Coordinates of N, CA and C in Angstrom, one line a residue:
M1 N 16.1 -22.1 -19.2 CA 16.2 -21.3 -18.0 C 17.0 -22.1 -17.0
D2 N 17.9 -21.4 -16.3 CA 18.8 -21.9 -15.3 C 17.9 -22.6 -14.2
E3 N 18.3 -23.8 -13.7 CA 17.4 -24.5 -12.8 C 17.3 -23.7 -11.5
K4 N 18.3 -23.1 -11.0 CA 18.2 -22.3 -9.7 C 17.2 -21.1 -9.9
L5 N 17.3 -20.5 -11.1 CA 16.5 -19.4 -11.4 C 15.0 -19.9 -11.5
Q6 N 14.9 -21.0 -12.2 CA 13.5 -21.6 -12.3 C 12.9 -21.8 -11.0
A7 N 13.7 -22.3 -10.0 CA 13.2 -22.6 -8.7 C 12.8 -21.3 -8.0
R8 N 13.5 -20.2 -8.3 CA 13.2 -18.9 -7.7 C 11.9 -18.4 -8.3
F9 N 11.7 -18.6 -9.6 CA 10.4 -18.2 -10.2 C 9.3 -19.0 -9.6
N10 N 9.5 -20.3 -9.4 CA 8.4 -21.1 -8.8 C 8.1 -20.7 -7.4
D11 N 9.1 -20.2 -6.7 CA 8.9 -19.6 -5.3 C 8.0 -18.4 -5.4
Q12 N 8.3 -17.6 -6.5 CA 7.5 -16.3 -6.7 C 6.0 -16.7 -7.0
I13 N 5.9 -17.7 -7.8 CA 4.5 -18.2 -8.2 C 3.8 -18.6 -6.9
A14 N 4.5 -19.3 -6.0 CA 3.8 -19.7 -4.8 C 3.5 -18.5 -3.9
L15 N 4.3 -17.5 -3.9 CA 4.1 -16.3 -3.1 C 2.9 -15.5 -3.7
E16 N 2.8 -15.5 -5.0 CA 1.6 -14.8 -5.6 C 0.3 -15.6 -5.3
H17 N 0.3 -16.9 -5.3 CA -0.8 -17.7 -4.9 C -1.1 -17.5 -3.4
A18 N -0.1 -17.4 -2.5 CA -0.3 -17.1 -1.1 C -0.9 -15.7 -0.9
S19 N -0.5 -14.8 -1.7 CA -1.0 -13.4 -1.7 C -2.5 -13.5 -2.0
E20 N -2.9 -14.2 -3.1 CA -4.3 -14.3 -3.4 C -5.1 -14.9 -2.2
R21 N -4.6 -15.9 -1.6 CA -5.3 -16.5 -0.5 C -5.3 -15.6 0.7
A22 N -4.3 -14.8 0.9 CA -4.3 -13.9 2.1 C -5.3 -12.8 1.8
Y23 N -5.4 -12.3 0.6 CA -6.4 -11.3 0.4 C -7.9 -11.9 0.4
L24 N -8.0 -13.1 0.0 CA -9.4 -13.7 0.1 C -9.8 -13.9 1.5
Q25 N -8.8 -14.3 2.4 CA -9.1 -14.5 3.8 C -9.4 -13.2 4.4
M26 N -8.7 -12.1 4.1 CA -9.0 -10.8 4.6 C -10.4 -10.3 4.2
A27 N -10.7 -10.6 2.9 CA -12.0 -10.3 2.4 C -13.1 -11.0 3.2
A28 N -12.9 -12.2 3.5 CA -13.9 -13.0 4.3 C -14.1 -12.4 5.7
W29 N -12.9 -12.0 6.3 CA -13.0 -11.3 7.6 C -13.8 -10.0 7.5
A30 N -13.5 -9.2 6.5 CA -14.1 -7.9 6.3 C -15.6 -8.1 6.1
E31 N -16.0 -9.1 5.2 CA -17.4 -9.3 4.9 C -18.1 -9.8 6.2
A32 N -17.5 -10.6 7.0 CA -18.1 -11.1 8.2 C -18.3 -10.0 9.2
H33 N -17.5 -8.9 9.1 CA -17.6 -7.8 10.0 C -18.4 -6.6 9.4
D34 N -19.1 -6.9 8.3 CA -19.9 -5.9 7.6 C -19.1 -4.7 6.9
Y35 N -17.9 -5.0 6.6 CA -17.1 -4.0 5.8 C -17.1 -4.4 4.4
T36 N -18.3 -4.2 3.8 CA -18.5 -4.7 2.4 C -17.6 -4.0 1.4
G37 N -17.4 -2.8 1.5 CA -16.5 -2.1 0.6 C -15.1 -2.6 0.6
T38 N -14.6 -2.8 1.9 CA -13.3 -3.4 2.0 C -13.2 -4.8 1.5
A39 N -14.2 -5.6 1.7 CA -14.3 -6.9 1.2 C -14.2 -6.9 -0.4
A40 N -14.9 -6.0 -1.0 CA -14.9 -5.9 -2.5 C -13.5 -5.5 -2.9
W41 N -12.9 -4.6 -2.3 CA -11.5 -4.1 -2.6 C -10.5 -5.3 -2.5
L42 N -10.6 -6.0 -1.4 CA -9.7 -7.1 -1.1 C -9.9 -8.3 -2.1
R43 N -11.2 -8.5 -2.5 CA -11.4 -9.6 -3.6 C -10.8 -9.2 -4.9
D44 N -10.8 -7.9 -5.2 CA -10.2 -7.4 -6.4 C -8.7 -7.6 -6.3
Q45 N -8.1 -7.3 -5.2 CA -6.7 -7.6 -5.0 C -6.3 -9.1 -5.1
A46 N -7.2 -9.9 -4.6 CA -7.0 -11.4 -4.7 C -7.0 -11.8 -6.2
H47 N -7.9 -11.3 -6.9 CA -8.0 -11.6 -8.4 C -6.7 -11.2 -9.1
E48 N -6.2 -10.0 -8.7 CA -5.0 -9.5 -9.3 C -3.8 -10.4 -9.0
E49 N -3.7 -10.9 -7.8 CA -2.6 -11.8 -7.4 C -2.7 -13.1 -8.2
A50 N -3.9 -13.6 -8.4 CA -4.0 -14.8 -9.2 C -3.5 -14.5 -10.6
E51 N -3.8 -13.4 -11.2 CA -3.3 -13.0 -12.5 C -1.8 -12.9 -12.5
H52 N -1.2 -12.4 -11.4 CA 0.3 -12.3 -11.4 C 0.9 -13.7 -11.4
A53 N 0.3 -14.6 -10.6 CA 0.8 -16.0 -10.6 C 0.8 -16.6 -12.0
Q54 N -0.3 -16.3 -12.7 CA -0.4 -16.8 -14.1 C 0.6 -16.2 -15.0
I55 N 0.9 -14.9 -14.8 CA 1.9 -14.3 -15.7 C 3.3 -14.9 -15.4
F56 N 3.6 -15.2 -14.2 CA 4.9 -15.8 -13.9 C 4.9 -17.2 -14.4
M57 N 3.8 -18.0 -14.3 CA 3.7 -19.3 -14.8 C 3.9 -19.3 -16.3
D58 N 3.2 -18.5 -17.0 CA 3.4 -18.4 -18.5 C 4.8 -18.0 -18.9
F59 N 5.4 -17.1 -18.1 CA 6.8 -16.8 -18.4 C 7.7 -18.0 -18.3
V60 N 7.6 -18.7 -17.2 CA 8.5 -19.9 -17.1 C 8.2 -20.9 -18.2
L61 N 7.0 -21.2 -18.5 CA 6.6 -22.1 -19.5 C 7.1 -21.7 -20.9
D62 N 7.0 -20.4 -21.2 CA 7.4 -19.8 -22.5 C 8.9 -20.0 -22.6
R63 N 9.6 -20.1 -21.5 CA 11.1 -20.3 -21.5 C 11.5 -21.8 -21.5
D64 N 10.5 -22.6 -21.7 CA 10.7 -24.1 -21.6 C 11.1 -24.6 -20.3
G65 N 10.7 -23.8 -19.3 CA 10.9 -24.2 -17.9 C 9.8 -25.1 -17.4
E66 N 9.9 -25.5 -16.1 CA 8.9 -26.3 -15.5 C 8.3 -25.6 -14.3
V67 N 7.0 -25.6 -14.2 CA 6.3 -25.0 -13.1 C 6.0 -26.1 -12.1
R68 N 6.3 -25.8 -10.9 CA 6.0 -26.7 -9.8 C 5.2 -26.0 -8.7
L69 N 3.9 -26.3 -8.6 CA 3.1 -25.7 -7.5 C 3.3 -26.4 -6.2
T70 N 3.3 -25.7 -5.2 CA 3.6 -26.2 -3.8 C 2.4 -26.0 -2.9
A71 N 2.4 -26.7 -1.8 CA 1.4 -26.5 -0.8 C 1.6 -25.1 -0.1
L72 N 0.5 -24.5 0.3 CA 0.5 -23.2 0.9 C 0.0 -23.3 2.3
E73 N 0.6 -22.4 3.2 CA 0.1 -22.3 4.6 C -1.2 -21.5 4.6
A74 N -2.0 -21.8 5.6 CA -3.2 -21.0 5.7 C -2.9 -19.6 6.1
P75 N -3.5 -18.6 5.5 CA -3.2 -17.2 5.8 C -3.8 -16.8 7.2
Q76 N -3.4 -15.7 7.7 CA -3.9 -15.1 8.9 C -5.4 -14.9 8.7
A77 N -6.2 -15.3 9.7 CA -7.7 -15.2 9.5 C -8.3 -14.2 10.5
E78 N -7.7 -13.8 11.5 CA -8.3 -12.9 12.5 C -7.5 -11.6 12.6
F79 N -8.2 -10.5 12.7 CA -7.7 -9.2 12.8 C -8.4 -8.4 13.9
D80 N -7.7 -7.5 14.6 CA -8.4 -6.8 15.6 C -9.4 -5.7 15.0
D81 N -9.0 -5.2 13.9 CA -9.8 -4.1 13.3 C -9.2 -3.9 11.9
L82 N -9.8 -2.9 11.2 CA -9.3 -2.6 9.8 C -7.9 -2.1 9.7
V83 N -7.5 -1.4 10.7 CA -6.1 -0.9 10.7 C -5.2 -2.1 10.8
A84 N -5.5 -3.1 11.6 CA -4.6 -4.3 11.7 C -4.7 -5.1 10.4
L85 N -5.8 -5.2 9.8 CA -6.0 -5.9 8.6 C -5.1 -5.3 7.5
F86 N -5.2 -4.0 7.3 CA -4.5 -3.3 6.3 C -3.0 -3.2 6.6
S87 N -2.6 -3.2 7.9 CA -1.2 -3.2 8.3 C -0.6 -4.6 7.9
A88 N -1.4 -5.7 8.1 CA -1.0 -7.0 7.6 C -0.8 -7.0 6.1
A89 N -1.7 -6.4 5.4 CA -1.7 -6.3 3.9 C -0.4 -5.6 3.5
L90 N -0.1 -4.5 4.2 CA 1.1 -3.7 3.8 C 2.4 -4.6 4.1
E91 N 2.4 -5.3 5.2 CA 3.6 -6.1 5.5 C 3.7 -7.2 4.4
H92 N 2.6 -7.7 4.0 CA 2.6 -8.7 2.9 C 3.2 -8.1 1.6
E93 N 2.7 -7.0 1.2 CA 3.2 -6.3 0.0 C 4.7 -6.1 0.1
K94 N 5.2 -5.7 1.3 CA 6.6 -5.5 1.4 C 7.4 -6.8 1.2
K95 N 6.8 -7.9 1.7 CA 7.4 -9.2 1.5 C 7.5 -9.5 0.0
V96 N 6.4 -9.2 -0.7 CA 6.4 -9.5 -2.2 C 7.4 -8.6 -2.9
T97 N 7.5 -7.3 -2.5 CA 8.5 -6.5 -3.1 C 9.9 -7.0 -2.9
T98 N 10.2 -7.5 -1.7 CA 11.5 -8.0 -1.4 C 11.8 -9.3 -2.2
S99 N 10.8 -10.1 -2.4 CA 10.9 -11.3 -3.1 C 11.2 -11.1 -4.6
I100 N 10.5 -10.1 -5.2 CA 10.7 -9.8 -6.6 C 12.1 -9.1 -6.8
G101 N 12.5 -8.3 -5.8 CA 13.8 -7.7 -5.9 C 14.9 -8.8 -5.8
E102 N 14.7 -9.8 -5.0 CA 15.7 -10.9 -4.9 C 15.7 -11.7 -6.2
L103 N 14.5 -11.9 -6.8 CA 14.4 -12.6 -8.1 C 15.1 -11.8 -9.2
Y104 N 15.0 -10.5 -9.2 CA 15.7 -9.6 -10.1 C 17.2 -9.8 -10.0
A105 N 17.7 -9.7 -8.8 CA 19.1 -9.9 -8.5 C 19.6 -11.2 -9.0
A106 N 18.8 -12.3 -8.7 CA 19.2 -13.6 -9.1 C 19.2 -13.7 -10.7
S107 N 18.3 -13.1 -11.3 CA 18.3 -13.0 -12.8 C 19.5 -12.3 -13.3
Q108 N 19.9 -11.2 -12.7 CA 21.1 -10.6 -13.2 C 22.3 -11.5 -13.0
E109 N 22.4 -12.1 -11.8 CA 23.5 -12.9 -11.5 C 23.6 -14.1 -12.5
A110 N 22.5 -14.6 -12.9 CA 22.4 -15.8 -13.8 C 22.6 -15.3 -15.3
R111 N 22.7 -14.0 -15.5 CA 22.7 -13.3 -16.8 C 21.5 -13.7 -17.6
D112 N 20.4 -13.8 -17.0 CA 19.1 -14.1 -17.6 C 18.4 -12.7 -17.9
Y113 N 19.0 -12.0 -18.8 CA 18.5 -10.6 -19.0 C 17.1 -10.5 -19.6
S114 N 16.6 -11.6 -20.2 CA 15.2 -11.6 -20.7 C 14.2 -11.5 -19.6
S115 N 14.6 -11.9 -18.3 CA 13.7 -11.8 -17.2 C 13.5 -10.4 -16.7
L116 N 14.5 -9.6 -16.9 CA 14.6 -8.3 -16.3 C 13.4 -7.3 -16.6
P117 N 12.9 -7.2 -17.9 CA 11.8 -6.3 -18.1 C 10.5 -6.7 -17.4
L118 N 10.3 -8.0 -17.3 CA 9.1 -8.5 -16.6 C 9.2 -8.1 -15.1
L119 N 10.4 -8.4 -14.5 CA 10.6 -8.1 -13.1 C 10.6 -6.6 -12.8
T120 N 11.1 -5.8 -13.7 CA 11.1 -4.4 -13.6 C 9.7 -3.9 -13.5
R121 N 8.8 -4.4 -14.4 CA 7.4 -4.0 -14.4 C 6.8 -4.3 -13.0
F122 N 7.1 -5.5 -12.5 CA 6.5 -5.9 -11.2 C 7.1 -5.0 -10.1
L123 N 8.3 -4.7 -10.1 CA 8.9 -3.9 -9.1 C 8.3 -2.5 -9.1
D124 N 8.1 -1.9 -10.3 CA 7.5 -0.6 -10.4 C 6.1 -0.6 -9.8
E125 N 5.4 -1.7 -10.1 CA 4.0 -1.8 -9.6 C 4.0 -2.0 -8.1
Q126 N 5.0 -2.6 -7.5 CA 5.0 -2.8 -6.1 C 5.2 -1.5 -5.3
V127 N 5.9 -0.5 -6.0 CA 6.0 0.8 -5.4 C 4.5 1.4 -5.2
E128 N 3.7 1.3 -6.2 CA 2.4 1.8 -6.2 C 1.5 1.0 -5.2
E129 N 1.7 -0.3 -5.2 CA 0.9 -1.2 -4.3 C 1.2 -0.8 -2.8
E130 N 2.4 -0.7 -2.5 CA 2.8 -0.3 -1.1 C 2.3 1.1 -0.8
A131 N 2.4 2.0 -1.7 CA 1.9 3.4 -1.4 C 0.4 3.4 -1.2
S132 N -0.3 2.6 -2.0 CA -1.8 2.6 -1.9 C -2.2 2.0 -0.6
V133 N -1.6 0.9 -0.2 CA -2.0 0.3 1.1 C -1.6 1.1 2.3
S134 N -0.4 1.7 2.2 CA 0.1 2.6 3.2 C -0.8 3.8 3.4
T135 N -1.3 4.3 2.4 CA -2.3 5.4 2.5 C -3.6 5.0 3.2
I136 N -4.1 3.8 2.9 CA -5.3 3.3 3.5 C -5.0 3.1 5.0
V137 N -3.8 2.5 5.4 CA -3.5 2.4 6.8 C -3.5 3.7 7.5
G138 N -2.9 4.7 6.9 CA -2.8 6.0 7.5 C -4.2 6.7 7.7
E139 N -5.0 6.6 6.6 CA -6.4 7.1 6.7 C -7.2 6.4 7.8
L140 N -7.1 5.1 7.9 CA -7.8 4.4 8.9 C -7.3 4.7 10.3
A141 N -6.0 4.8 10.4 CA -5.5 5.2 11.7 C -6.0 6.6 12.2
M142 N -6.1 7.5 11.3 CA -6.6 8.8 11.6 C -8.1 8.8 12.1
V143 N -8.9 7.9 11.5 CA -10.3 7.9 11.8 C -10.8 6.7 12.7
A144 N -9.8 6.0 13.2 CA -10.1 4.8 13.9 C -11.1 4.9 15.1
D145 N -11.1 6.1 15.7 CA -12.0 6.3 16.8 C -13.4 6.9 16.4
D146 N -13.6 7.0 15.1 CA -14.9 7.6 14.6 C -15.5 6.5 13.7
P147 N -16.4 5.7 14.2 CA -17.1 4.7 13.4 C -17.7 5.1 12.1
S148 N -18.3 6.4 12.1 CA -18.9 6.8 10.9 C -17.9 7.1 9.8
A149 N -16.7 7.6 10.2 CA -15.6 7.9 9.3 C -15.0 6.6 8.8
V150 N -14.9 5.6 9.6 CA -14.4 4.3 9.2 C -15.4 3.7 8.2
L151 N -16.7 3.8 8.4 CA -17.7 3.3 7.5 C -17.6 4.0 6.2
M152 N -17.4 5.4 6.2 CA -17.3 6.1 5.0 C -16.1 5.7 4.2
L153 N -15.0 5.5 4.8 CA -13.8 5.0 4.1 C -14.0 3.6 3.6
D154 N -14.7 2.8 4.3 CA -15.0 1.4 3.8 C -15.8 1.5 2.6
R155 N -16.8 2.4 2.5 CA -17.7 2.5 1.4 C -17.0 3.0 0.2
E156 N -16.0 3.8 0.3 CA -15.3 4.4 -0.8 C -14.2 3.5 -1.4
L157 N -13.7 2.5 -0.7 CA -12.6 1.7 -1.1 C -12.8 1.1 -2.5
P158 N -14.0 0.5 -2.8 CA -14.2 -0.2 -4.1 C -14.0 0.8 -5.3
G159 N -14.2 2.1 -5.1 CA -14.1 3.0 -6.1 C -12.7 3.5 -6.4
R160 N -11.8 3.1 -5.5 CA -10.4 3.5 -5.6 C -9.7 2.7 -6.7
R161 N -9.2 3.4 -7.6 CA -8.4 2.7 -8.7 C -7.0 2.7 -8.3
G162 N -6.4 1.6 -8.2 CA -5.0 1.5 -7.7 C -4.1 0.9 -8.8
A163 N -3.1 0.3 -8.3 CA -2.1 -0.3 -9.1 C -2.6 -1.4 -10.0
Q164 N -3.8 -2.0 -9.7 CA -4.3 -3.1 -10.5 C -4.6 -2.6 -11.9
D165 N -4.7 -1.3 -12.1 CA -5.0 -0.8 -13.5 C -4.1 -1.2 -14.5
N166 N -2.8 -1.3 -14.2 CA -1.8 -1.6 -15.3 C -1.4 -3.1 -15.3
G167 N -2.0 -3.9 -14.4 CA -1.8 -5.4 -14.5 C -0.5 -5.9 -14.2
S168 N 0.2 -5.3 -13.3 CA 1.6 -5.8 -13.0 C 1.6 -6.6 -11.8
S169 N 2.1 -6.0 -10.7 CA 2.3 -6.8 -9.5 C 1.4 -6.4 -8.3
G170 N 1.5 -7.2 -7.3 CA 0.9 -6.9 -6.1 C 1.1 -7.9 -5.0

């Protein structure tokens, strides 16, 4: 594997680990504020992000590349409300989408065509991830002034089956 491309894959691995930590921190905030359904949904997302990091690590190693884990910054820990929390999650998903898109372009430029199917799968998944989180943001914004509706939405979140069903990206 081209060294520059390997470095980009290592950057993506770091971003997937940062995503895991961001979702875990959000889950802790939600749990502390008694949004147990949201906390469960966020923990599932965190688990999915850890799986994505492992998929990228395995891919690099299968290509005789080297994985280099790096230090990570602490994720955002405070949110004004659930709308703010899920808005932050949506922005993070958009960052992941951009990163995978750039990795795809770098793979094309390096003529590393064997990377493209994996990255295509992750890009397709990101469309679903962003749509799912965007829907949650919209629903929460609609009911933000109605505590019972917010609580109902919180309680239904763990039952939502999202992009994690096909095990790609997030």
